[in-house]
CSV table of C-alpha atoms in Angstrom, one decimal:
chain,number,residue,atom,x,y,z
S,1149,UNK,CA,62.8,16.8,-38.8
S,1150,UNK,CA,59.5,18.5,-38.6
S,1151,UNK,CA,58.2,22.1,-38.3
S,1152,UNK,CA,59.0,25.3,-40.1
S,1153,UNK,CA,62.6,25.0,-41.4
S,1154,UNK,CA,63.4,28.7,-40.7
S,1155,UNK,CA,62.3,28.5,-37.1
S,1156,UNK,CA,64.1,25.2,-36.5
S,1157,UNK,CA,67.3,26.5,-38.2
S,1158,UNK,CA,67.1,29.6,-36.1
S,1159,UNK,CA,66.5,27.7,-32.9
S,1160,UNK,CA,69.4,25.3,-33.6
S,1161,UNK,CA,71.7,28.0,-34.9
S,1162,UNK,CA,71.3,30.5,-32.1
S,1163,UNK,CA,72.9,28.5,-29.3
S,1164,UNK,CA,75.7,27.4,-31.7
S,1165,UNK,CA,76.4,30.9,-32.7
S,1166,UNK,CA,76.4,32.0,-29.1
S,1167,UNK,CA,78.7,29.1,-28.3
S,1168,UNK,CA,81.0,29.9,-31.1
S,1169,UNK,CA,81.2,33.5,-30.1
S,1170,UNK,CA,82.0,32.5,-26.5
S,1171,UNK,CA,84.7,30.2,-27.9
S,1172,UNK,CA,86.3,33.0,-29.7
S,1173,UNK,CA,86.7,34.7,-26.3
S,1174,UNK,CA,89.6,32.3,-25.7
S,1175,UNK,CA,91.5,34.0,-28.5
S,1176,UNK,CA,90.1,37.5,-27.8
S,1177,UNK,CA,90.9,37.3,-24.1
S,1178,UNK,CA,94.4,36.0,-24.8
S,1179,UNK,CA,94.9,38.7,-27.4
S,1180,UNK,CA,93.6,41.7,-25.4
S,1181,UNK,CA,95.6,40.8,-22.3
S,1182,UNK,CA,98.8,39.9,-24.2
S,1183,UNK,CA,98.6,43.1,-26.2
S,1184,UNK,CA,99.1,45.0,-23.0
S,1185,UNK,CA,102.6,43.4,-22.8
S,1186,UNK,CA,103.7,43.8,-26.4
S,1187,UNK,CA,102.4,43.4,-29.9
S,1188,UNK,CA,105.0,40.6,-30.4
S,1189,UNK,CA,103.5,38.5,-27.6
S,1190,UNK,CA,100.1,39.2,-29.0
S,1191,UNK,CA,101.3,38.2,-32.5
S,1192,UNK,CA,102.7,34.9,-31.2
S,1193,UNK,CA,99.3,33.6,-30.4
S,1194,UNK,CA,98.0,34.0,-33.9
S,1195,UNK,CA,101.3,33.1,-35.6
S,1196,UNK,CA,101.2,29.6,-33.9
S,1197,UNK,CA,97.4,29.1,-34.4
S,1198,UNK,CA,97.8,27.2,-37.7
S,1199,UNK,CA,100.2,24.8,-36.1
S,1200,UNK,CA,97.8,24.1,-33.3
S,1201,UNK,CA,95.0,23.7,-35.9
S,1202,UNK,CA,97.2,21.3,-37.9
S,1203,UNK,CA,97.6,18.9,-34.9
S,1204,UNK,CA,93.9,18.9,-34.0
S,1205,UNK,CA,92.6,18.9,-37.6
S,1206,UNK,CA,92.2,15.1,-37.8
S,1207,UNK,CA,90.2,14.9,-34.6
S,1208,UNK,CA,88.1,17.8,-35.8
S,1209,UNK,CA,87.5,15.8,-39.0
S,1210,UNK,CA,86.5,12.7,-37.1
S,1211,UNK,CA,84.1,14.8,-35.0
S,1212,UNK,CA,82.5,16.4,-38.0
S,1213,UNK,CA,82.1,12.9,-39.6
S,1214,UNK,CA,80.7,11.8,-36.2
S,1215,UNK,CA,78.1,14.6,-36.3
S,1216,UNK,CA,77.1,13.6,-39.9
S,1217,UNK,CA,76.8,9.8,-39.3
S,1218,UNK,CA,75.3,10.0,-35.8
S,1219,UNK,CA,72.6,12.5,-37.0
S,1220,UNK,CA,71.8,10.2,-39.9
S,1221,UNK,CA,71.5,7.2,-37.7
S,1222,UNK,CA,69.2,9.1,-35.3
S,1223,UNK,CA,67.1,10.3,-38.3
S,1224,UNK,CA,66.8,6.7,-39.4
S,1225,UNK,CA,65.7,5.6,-35.9
S,1226,UNK,CA,68.8,3.5,-35.2
S,1227,UNK,CA,69.7,4.4,-31.7
S,1228,UNK,CA,71.9,1.4,-31.1
S,1229,UNK,CA,74.1,2.2,-34.1
S,1230,UNK,CA,74.2,5.9,-33.2
S,1231,UNK,CA,75.4,5.0,-29.7
S,1232,UNK,CA,78.1,2.7,-31.1
S,1233,UNK,CA,79.4,5.5,-33.3
S,1234,UNK,CA,79.3,8.0,-30.5
S,1235,UNK,CA,81.4,5.8,-28.2
S,1236,UNK,CA,84.0,5.0,-30.9
S,1237,UNK,CA,84.2,8.6,-31.7
S,1238,UNK,CA,85.4,9.3,-28.2
S,1239,UNK,CA,87.9,6.4,-28.2
S,1240,UNK,CA,89.4,7.3,-31.6
S,1241,UNK,CA,89.6,11.0,-30.9
S,1242,UNK,CA,91.2,10.5,-27.5
S,1243,UNK,CA,93.9,8.1,-28.8
S,1244,UNK,CA,94.8,10.4,-31.6
S,1245,UNK,CA,94.8,13.4,-29.2
S,1246,UNK,CA,97.5,11.8,-27.1
S,1247,UNK,CA,99.6,10.9,-30.1
S,1248,UNK,CA,99.5,14.3,-31.6
S,1249,UNK,CA,100.1,16.0,-28.3
S,1250,UNK,CA,103.5,14.1,-27.9
S,1251,UNK,CA,104.5,14.7,-31.6
S,1252,UNK,CA,103.6,18.4,-31.5
S,1253,UNK,CA,105.6,19.1,-28.3
S,1254,UNK,CA,108.8,17.6,-29.5
S,1255,UNK,CA,108.6,19.0,-33.1
S,1256,UNK,CA,107.7,22.5,-31.8
S,1257,UNK,CA,111.2,24.1,-32.2
S,1258,UNK,CA,111.6,22.8,-35.8
S,1259,UNK,CA,108.1,23.8,-36.9
S,1260,UNK,CA,108.3,27.3,-35.5
S,1261,UNK,CA,111.7,27.8,-37.1
S,1262,UNK,CA,110.5,26.5,-40.5
S,1263,UNK,CA,107.8,29.2,-40.4
S,1264,UNK,CA,110.5,31.9,-40.3
S,1265,UNK,CA,110.0,33.2,-36.8
S,1266,UNK,CA,113.0,34.9,-35.3
S,1267,UNK,CA,114.0,36.8,-32.2
S,1268,UNK,CA,111.2,37.6,-29.7
S,1269,UNK,CA,108.5,36.2,-32.1
S,1270,UNK,CA,110.3,32.8,-32.1
S,1271,UNK,CA,110.7,32.8,-28.4
S,1272,UNK,CA,107.1,33.7,-27.5
S,1273,UNK,CA,105.7,31.5,-30.3
S,1274,UNK,CA,107.6,28.4,-29.2
S,1275,UNK,CA,106.5,28.9,-25.6
S,1276,UNK,CA,102.9,29.4,-26.5
S,1277,UNK,CA,102.8,26.4,-28.9
S,1278,UNK,CA,104.5,23.9,-26.6
S,1279,UNK,CA,102.1,24.6,-23.8
S,1280,UNK,CA,99.1,24.4,-26.2
S,1281,UNK,CA,100.2,20.9,-27.4
S,1282,UNK,CA,99.7,19.7,-23.8
S,1283,UNK,CA,96.0,20.4,-24.3
S,1284,UNK,CA,95.4,18.6,-27.6
S,1285,UNK,CA,93.8,15.6,-25.8
S,1286,UNK,CA,91.4,18.1,-24.0
S,1287,UNK,CA,90.6,19.6,-27.4
S,1288,UNK,CA,89.9,16.2,-28.9
S,1289,UNK,CA,87.4,15.3,-26.1
S,1290,UNK,CA,85.8,18.7,-26.4
S,1291,UNK,CA,85.2,18.2,-30.2
S,1292,UNK,CA,83.9,14.7,-29.6
S,1293,UNK,CA,81.3,15.7,-26.9
S,1294,UNK,CA,80.3,18.7,-29.0
S,1295,UNK,CA,79.7,16.5,-32.1
S,1296,UNK,CA,77.6,14.0,-30.1
S,1297,UNK,CA,75.4,16.8,-28.7
S,1298,UNK,CA,75.1,18.6,-32.0
S,1299,UNK,CA,74.1,15.4,-33.8
S,1300,UNK,CA,71.1,15.1,-31.4
S,1301,UNK,CA,70.2,18.7,-32.0
S,1302,UNK,CA,71.2,19.6,-28.4
S,1303,UNK,CA,72.9,22.8,-29.3
S,1304,UNK,CA,71.9,24.6,-26.0
S,1305,UNK,CA,74.1,22.1,-24.1
S,1306,UNK,CA,77.1,23.0,-26.3
S,1307,UNK,CA,76.4,26.6,-25.6
S,1308,UNK,CA,76.7,25.9,-21.8
S,1309,UNK,CA,80.1,24.2,-22.5
S,1310,UNK,CA,81.4,27.3,-24.3
S,1311,UNK,CA,79.9,29.8,-22.0
S,1312,UNK,CA,81.4,28.5,-18.8
S,1313,UNK,CA,84.8,27.8,-20.2
S,1314,UNK,CA,85.0,31.1,-22.1
S,1315,UNK,CA,84.1,33.0,-19.0
S,1316,UNK,CA,86.7,31.1,-17.0
S,1317,UNK,CA,89.4,31.8,-19.6
S,1318,UNK,CA,88.7,35.6,-19.4
S,1319,UNK,CA,88.9,35.5,-15.7
S,1320,UNK,CA,92.0,33.3,-15.4
S,1321,UNK,CA,94.1,34.9,-18.1
S,1322,UNK,CA,95.2,38.0,-16.2
S,1323,UNK,CA,96.1,35.9,-13.1
S,1324,UNK,CA,98.4,33.7,-15.2
S,1325,UNK,CA,99.8,36.4,-17.5
S,1326,UNK,CA,100.8,39.3,-15.3
S,1327,UNK,CA,103.0,39.9,-12.3
S,1328,UNK,CA,100.2,42.2,-11.0
S,1329,UNK,CA,96.7,41.6,-12.2
S,1330,UNK,CA,95.3,44.8,-13.9
S,1331,UNK,CA,92.5,46.7,-12.3
S,1332,UNK,CA,92.5,44.8,-9.0
S,1333,UNK,CA,96.3,45.0,-8.2
S,1334,UNK,CA,96.7,41.5,-6.7
S,1335,UNK,CA,99.8,39.3,-7.4
S,1336,UNK,CA,99.7,37.2,-10.6
S,1337,UNK,CA,101.8,34.3,-11.7
S,1338,UNK,CA,103.7,36.4,-14.3
S,1339,UNK,CA,103.8,33.6,-16.9
S,1340,UNK,CA,103.3,35.8,-20.0
S,1341,UNK,CA,102.3,33.9,-23.1
S,1342,UNK,CA,102.6,30.5,-21.3
S,1343,UNK,CA,100.1,31.7,-18.8
S,1344,UNK,CA,97.6,32.5,-21.5
S,1345,UNK,CA,97.9,29.0,-22.9
S,1346,UNK,CA,97.6,27.4,-19.4
S,1347,UNK,CA,94.5,29.4,-18.6
S,1348,UNK,CA,92.9,28.2,-21.9
S,1349,UNK,CA,93.7,24.5,-21.2
S,1350,UNK,CA,92.3,24.7,-17.7
S,1351,UNK,CA,89.1,26.4,-19.0
S,1352,UNK,CA,88.7,23.7,-21.7
S,1353,UNK,CA,89.1,20.9,-19.1
S,1354,UNK,CA,86.0,22.4,-17.3
S,1355,UNK,CA,84.2,22.5,-20.6
S,1356,UNK,CA,84.9,18.8,-21.3
S,1357,UNK,CA,83.6,17.9,-17.8
S,1358,UNK,CA,80.4,19.9,-18.5
S,1359,UNK,CA,80.0,18.2,-21.9
S,1360,UNK,CA,80.2,14.8,-20.4
S,1361,UNK,CA,77.7,15.6,-17.7
S,1362,UNK,CA,75.3,17.0,-20.4
S,1363,UNK,CA,75.5,13.8,-22.4
S,1364,UNK,CA,75.0,11.7,-19.3
S,1365,UNK,CA,72.0,13.6,-18.1
S,1366,UNK,CA,69.8,12.6,-21.0
S,1367,UNK,CA,69.7,8.8,-21.8
S,1368,UNK,CA,66.7,9.0,-24.2
S,1369,UNK,CA,68.9,9.1,-27.3
S,1370,UNK,CA,72.5,7.9,-26.7
S,1371,UNK,CA,74.3,6.0,-24.0
S,1372,UNK,CA,77.8,7.3,-23.7
S,1373,UNK,CA,79.5,5.9,-20.6
S,1374,UNK,CA,82.1,3.4,-19.4
S,1375,UNK,CA,79.7,0.5,-19.9
S,1376,UNK,CA,79.2,1.2,-23.6
S,1377,UNK,CA,82.7,2.6,-24.3
S,1378,UNK,CA,83.9,-0.4,-26.3
S,1379,UNK,CA,86.2,-0.2,-29.3
S,1380,UNK,CA,84.8,-1.6,-32.5
S,1381,UNK,CA,87.2,-1.8,-35.4
S,1382,UNK,CA,84.6,-1.7,-38.2
S,1383,UNK,CA,82.8,1.3,-36.7
S,1384,UNK,CA,86.1,3.2,-36.0
S,1385,UNK,CA,87.3,2.4,-39.5
S,1386,UNK,CA,84.1,3.7,-41.0
S,1387,UNK,CA,84.4,6.9,-38.9
S,1388,UNK,CA,88.0,7.4,-39.9
S,1389,UNK,CA,87.4,6.8,-43.6
S,1390,UNK,CA,84.5,9.2,-43.5
S,1391,UNK,CA,86.7,11.7,-41.8
S,1392,UNK,CA,89.6,11.5,-44.2
S,1393,UNK,CA,88.4,14.1,-46.7
S,1394,UNK,CA,87.6,16.6,-44.0
S,1395,UNK,CA,90.8,15.9,-42.1
S,1396,UNK,CA,92.9,16.3,-45.3
S,1397,UNK,CA,91.0,19.5,-46.1
S,1398,UNK,CA,91.6,20.9,-42.6
S,1399,UNK,CA,95.2,19.7,-42.4
S,1400,UNK,CA,95.9,21.2,-45.8
S,1401,UNK,CA,94.2,24.4,-44.7
S,1402,UNK,CA,96.4,24.5,-41.5
S,1403,UNK,CA,99.5,24.0,-43.6
S,1404,UNK,CA,98.3,26.7,-46.0
S,1405,UNK,CA,97.7,29.1,-43.1
S,1406,UNK,CA,101.2,28.2,-41.8
S,1407,UNK,CA,102.6,29.0,-45.2
S,1408,UNK,CA,100.7,32.3,-45.2
S,1409,UNK,CA,102.2,33.2,-41.9
S,1410,UNK,CA,105.7,32.3,-43.1
S,1411,UNK,CA,105.1,34.7,-46.1
S,1412,UNK,CA,103.6,37.4,-44.0
S,1413,UNK,CA,106.4,37.3,-41.4
S,1414,UNK,CA,108.8,38.2,-44.2
S,1415,UNK,CA,107.2,41.7,-44.2
S,1416,UNK,CA,108.0,42.1,-40.5
S,1417,UNK,CA,106.5,41.4,-37.1
S,1418,UNK,CA,104.4,44.6,-37.3
S,1419,UNK,CA,102.5,43.1,-40.3
S,1420,UNK,CA,102.1,39.8,-38.5
S,1421,UNK,CA,100.6,41.7,-35.5
S,1422,UNK,CA,98.3,43.8,-37.7
S,1423,UNK,CA,97.1,40.8,-39.6
S,1424,UNK,CA,96.4,39.0,-36.4
S,1425,UNK,CA,94.4,41.9,-34.9
S,1426,UNK,CA,92.1,42.3,-37.8
S,1427,UNK,CA,91.5,38.6,-38.1
S,1428,UNK,CA,90.5,38.5,-34.4
S,1429,UNK,CA,87.9,41.1,-35.0
S,1430,UNK,CA,86.5,39.7,-38.3
S,1431,UNK,CA,86.6,36.1,-37.0
S,1432,UNK,CA,84.3,37.2,-34.1
S,1433,UNK,CA,81.6,38.0,-36.7
S,1434,UNK,CA,82.3,34.8,-38.7
S,1435,UNK,CA,81.1,32.7,-35.8
S,1436,UNK,CA,77.5,33.5,-36.9
S,1437,UNK,CA,77.8,31.8,-40.2
S,1438,UNK,CA,79.9,29.0,-38.6
S,1439,UNK,CA,77.0,28.4,-36.2
S,1440,UNK,CA,74.5,28.3,-39.1
S,1441,UNK,CA,76.7,25.9,-41.0
S,1442,UNK,CA,77.0,23.6,-37.9
S,1443,UNK,CA,73.2,23.6,-37.4
S,1444,UNK,CA,72.8,22.8,-41.1
S,1445,UNK,CA,75.1,19.7,-40.8
S,1446,UNK,CA,72.8,18.2,-38.1
S,1447,UNK,CA,69.5,19.2,-39.8
S,1448,UNK,CA,70.5,18.1,-43.3
S,1449,UNK,CA,72.0,14.9,-41.9
S,1450,UNK,CA,68.8,14.0,-40.1
S,1451,UNK,CA,66.6,14.9,-43.1
S,1452,UNK,CA,68.8,12.9,-45.4
S,1453,UNK,CA,68.6,9.9,-43.1
S,1454,UNK,CA,64.8,10.2,-43.3
S,1455,UNK,CA,65.0,10.8,-47.1
S,1456,UNK,CA,63.3,14.2,-46.8
S,1457,UNK,CA,65.3,15.8,-49.7
S,1458,UNK,CA,63.0,18.7,-50.5
S,1459,UNK,CA,63.1,19.8,-46.9
S,1460,UNK,CA,66.9,19.6,-47.0
S,1461,UNK,CA,66.8,22.0,-50.0
S,1462,UNK,CA,64.7,24.5,-48.1
S,1463,UNK,CA,67.1,24.3,-45.1
S,1464,UNK,CA,70.0,25.3,-47.5
S,1465,UNK,CA,68.1,28.2,-48.9
S,1466,UNK,CA,67.1,29.4,-45.4
S,1467,UNK,CA,70.7,29.2,-44.3
S,1468,UNK,CA,71.9,31.4,-47.2
S,1469,UNK,CA,69.2,33.9,-46.3
S,1470,UNK,CA,70.2,34.0,-42.7
S,1471,UNK,CA,73.9,34.3,-43.7
S,1472,UNK,CA,73.2,37.2,-46.1
S,1473,UNK,CA,71.3,39.2,-43.5
S,1474,UNK,CA,73.8,38.7,-40.7
S,1475,UNK,CA,76.7,39.5,-43.1
S,1476,UNK,CA,75.1,42.8,-44.0
S,1477,UNK,CA,74.7,43.7,-40.4
S,1478,UNK,CA,78.3,42.7,-39.6
S,1479,UNK,CA,79.8,44.7,-42.5
S,1480,UNK,CA,77.8,47.8,-41.5
S,1481,UNK,CA,79.1,47.6,-37.9
S,1482,UNK,CA,82.7,47.1,-38.9
S,1483,UNK,CA,82.5,50.0,-41.5
S,1484,UNK,CA,81.1,52.3,-38.8
S,1485,UNK,CA,83.5,51.5,-36.0
S,1486,UNK,CA,86.9,50.2,-37.3
S,1487,UNK,CA,89.0,52.6,-35.2
S,1488,UNK,CA,87.2,51.8,-32.0
S,1489,UNK,CA,87.6,48.1,-32.5
S,1490,UNK,CA,91.3,48.2,-33.4
S,1491,UNK,CA,92.1,50.4,-30.4
S,1492,UNK,CA,91.1,47.4,-28.2
S,1493,UNK,CA,94.4,45.8,-29.4
S,1494,UNK,CA,96.7,48.6,-30.4
S,1495,UNK,CA,97.3,52.2,-29.4
S,1496,UNK,CA,97.8,54.3,-32.5
S,1497,UNK,CA,100.1,56.7,-30.6
S,1498,UNK,CA,102.3,53.9,-29.2
S,1499,UNK,CA,102.4,51.7,-32.3
S,1500,UNK,CA,101.3,53.8,-35.3
S,1501,UNK,CA,102.8,51.5,-37.9
S,1502,UNK,CA,100.8,48.5,-36.6
S,1503,UNK,CA,97.7,50.5,-36.4
S,1504,UNK,CA,98.0,51.9,-40.0
S,1505,UNK,CA,98.7,48.5,-41.5
S,1506,UNK,CA,95.7,47.0,-39.6
S,1507,UNK,CA,93.4,49.8,-40.8
S,1508,UNK,CA,94.4,49.0,-44.4
S,1509,UNK,CA,93.6,45.4,-44.0
S,1510,UNK,CA,90.4,46.0,-42.1
S,1511,UNK,CA,88.4,47.0,-45.2
S,1512,UNK,CA,89.5,43.9,-47.1
S,1513,UNK,CA,88.4,41.8,-44.1
S,1514,UNK,CA,85.0,43.5,-44.2
S,1515,UNK,CA,84.6,42.7,-47.9
S,1516,UNK,CA,85.4,39.1,-47.0
S,1517,UNK,CA,82.5,38.6,-44.6
S,1518,UNK,CA,79.7,37.6,-47.0
S,1519,UNK,CA,82.0,35.2,-48.9
S,1520,UNK,CA,83.1,33.6,-45.6
S,1521,UNK,CA,79.4,33.2,-44.7
S,1522,UNK,CA,78.7,31.3,-47.9
S,1523,UNK,CA,81.9,29.3,-47.4
S,1524,UNK,CA,80.7,28.1,-44.0
S,1525,UNK,CA,77.2,27.4,-45.2
S,1526,UNK,CA,78.3,25.2,-48.1
S,1527,UNK,CA,80.8,23.4,-45.8
S,1528,UNK,CA,77.8,22.6,-43.6
S,1529,UNK,CA,75.8,21.4,-46.6
S,1530,UNK,CA,78.5,19.1,-47.9
S,1531,UNK,CA,79.2,17.7,-44.4
S,1532,UNK,CA,75.6,17.1,-43.7
S,1533,UNK,CA,75.0,15.2,-46.9
S,1534,UNK,CA,78.1,13.1,-46.3
S,1535,UNK,CA,79.9,14.6,-49.4
S,1536,UNK,CA,83.1,15.2,-47.4
S,1537,UNK,CA,85.3,15.3,-50.5
S,1538,UNK,CA,83.8,18.6,-51.7
S,1539,UNK,CA,84.3,20.1,-48.2
S,1540,UNK,CA,87.9,19.0,-48.6
S,1541,UNK,CA,88.2,20.6,-52.0
S,1542,UNK,CA,86.9,23.9,-50.6
S,1543,UNK,CA,89.4,23.9,-47.6
S,1544,UNK,CA,92.4,22.8,-49.7
S,1545,UNK,CA,91.7,24.6,-52.9
S,1546,UNK,CA,91.2,28.1,-51.5
S,1547,UNK,CA,94.6,28.1,-49.9
S,1548,UNK,CA,96.9,25.9,-52.0
S,1549,UNK,CA,95.4,26.6,-55.4
S,1550,UNK,CA,94.6,30.3,-55.0
S,1551,UNK,CA,95.7,32.1,-51.9
S,1552,UNK,CA,99.3,30.9,-51.4
S,1553,UNK,CA,100.3,30.9,-55.1
S,1554,UNK,CA,98.8,34.4,-55.5
S,1555,UNK,CA,100.8,35.7,-52.5
S,1556,UNK,CA,104.0,34.1,-53.7
S,1557,UNK,CA,103.5,35.7,-57.1
S,1558,UNK,CA,102.8,39.2,-55.9
S,1559,UNK,CA,105.6,39.0,-53.3
S,1560,UNK,CA,108.3,38.0,-55.8
S,1561,UNK,CA,107.1,39.5,-59.1
S,1562,UNK,CA,105.2,42.7,-58.2
S,1563,UNK,CA,105.6,45.8,-56.0
S,1564,UNK,CA,102.2,45.3,-54.3
S,1565,UNK,CA,103.6,44.5,-50.9
S,1566,UNK,CA,101.0,43.8,-48.2
S,1567,UNK,CA,98.2,44.8,-50.6
S,1568,UNK,CA,98.7,41.5,-52.4
S,1569,UNK,CA,98.1,39.6,-49.2
S,1570,UNK,CA,94.9,41.4,-48.5
S,1571,UNK,CA,93.6,40.9,-52.1
S,1572,UNK,CA,94.4,37.2,-51.9
S,1573,UNK,CA,92.3,36.8,-48.8
S,1574,UNK,CA,89.1,38.0,-50.6
S,1575,UNK,CA,89.9,36.5,-54.0
S,1576,UNK,CA,90.4,33.0,-52.7
S,1577,UNK,CA,87.1,33.0,-50.9
S,1578,UNK,CA,85.1,34.4,-53.9
S,1579,UNK,CA,86.4,31.7,-56.2
S,1580,UNK,CA,85.8,29.0,-53.6
S,1581,UNK,CA,82.2,30.0,-53.2
S,1582,UNK,CA,81.7,30.0,-57.0
S,1583,UNK,CA,83.1,26.4,-57.0
S,1584,UNK,CA,80.7,25.4,-54.2
S,1585,UNK,CA,77.7,26.7,-56.0
S,1586,UNK,CA,78.8,25.0,-59.2
S,1587,UNK,CA,79.2,21.6,-57.5
S,1588,UNK,CA,75.9,21.9,-55.7
S,1589,UNK,CA,74.0,22.5,-58.9
S,1590,UNK,CA,75.9,20.2,-61.2
S,1591,UNK,CA,76.3,17.2,-58.9
S,1592,UNK,CA,72.7,17.2,-57.6
S,1593,UNK,CA,73.9,17.3,-54.0
S,1594,UNK,CA,70.4,17.7,-52.7
S,1595,UNK,CA,68.7,15.2,-54.9
S,1596,UNK,CA,69.9,11.9,-53.7
């Protein structure tokens, strides 16, 4: 809550950015290895991602609410209350994780079918999703521990969690996916897409263990252990109520992405694969602004708790500056080396159609980078100030009010084809950012 805001934001953001980038290695590793089998198996991982996200969105919402309220309690000097919220965050997330794991597993065939997957895409998607549902409890614990650490400003510890598990996933993937592990020619388990999911779950289990150890190591702020792990109805209810807007926003976003995938699959599996490949590349750079937004949530939360509103305004301005600079660098790199990056996933000689579709989408994804940066920064602002409903409006509105209707329109009433999908991606983010700026200025978000 003291010191130069730019330096503090940079110090807190850097490990979170690094942690986020490492976390994307889960998907990148799965994608790179599975692309060696076929583009359909690669596409299955991205095609099912919105469904996985749907089933963890409530626990993510609770964790984000936890970061906000715990950081505010710490800022107000109320360690006892912060500890109570931290322990109830773990209990609530774990319980929901178990419930959603069971529901997701048994609904998997119906959900994959409703999204329009057929043939090999259906088979691989069903396998990948069912295995992933078994890890929802692990995901819930991971988000809880990450929220508790971030609320205390201990972003280096969350980096350690991501670094170890990300590295393990990269190493384990080929052993579980292939019959013979590439490069070293030793026998693998030949599990294909199921192996990629199993490797990810095992890696996340290690991450959860590391997170718990990191929390236990430092008892100066919060006491998270069996002794203090007691369910309190009022605390859990407050957490849940605070999480509802974010959870609804994220659930709606997940459903929106599922709808997008259902629309995209109507253009063929090659378009699904190309869409997935470019998103893997652009999402890697998005982790920078997501890290900045997450650091903002903690910083603004603590400063709001201490009623340092002018300092909170400066943090927001610094975050926008950092987001702008990093976006410019990212756009320059992607413009300079698009072919090199795409060839990591697809051979233009073997799958020329997939490659050409991906190249077309790549330039729209590049244009999207600065708007996604602002999207993540304003999400961090609204979450840090406890204005979760505006965060929900952003997540829900950009998909259900703009992107999905636009794609449905151009698909049914124009001859734009895939071009309409690419335009919708940029347009929805531009309009959402305009809304966020409008709300911040007219609702005096940083003046309470």
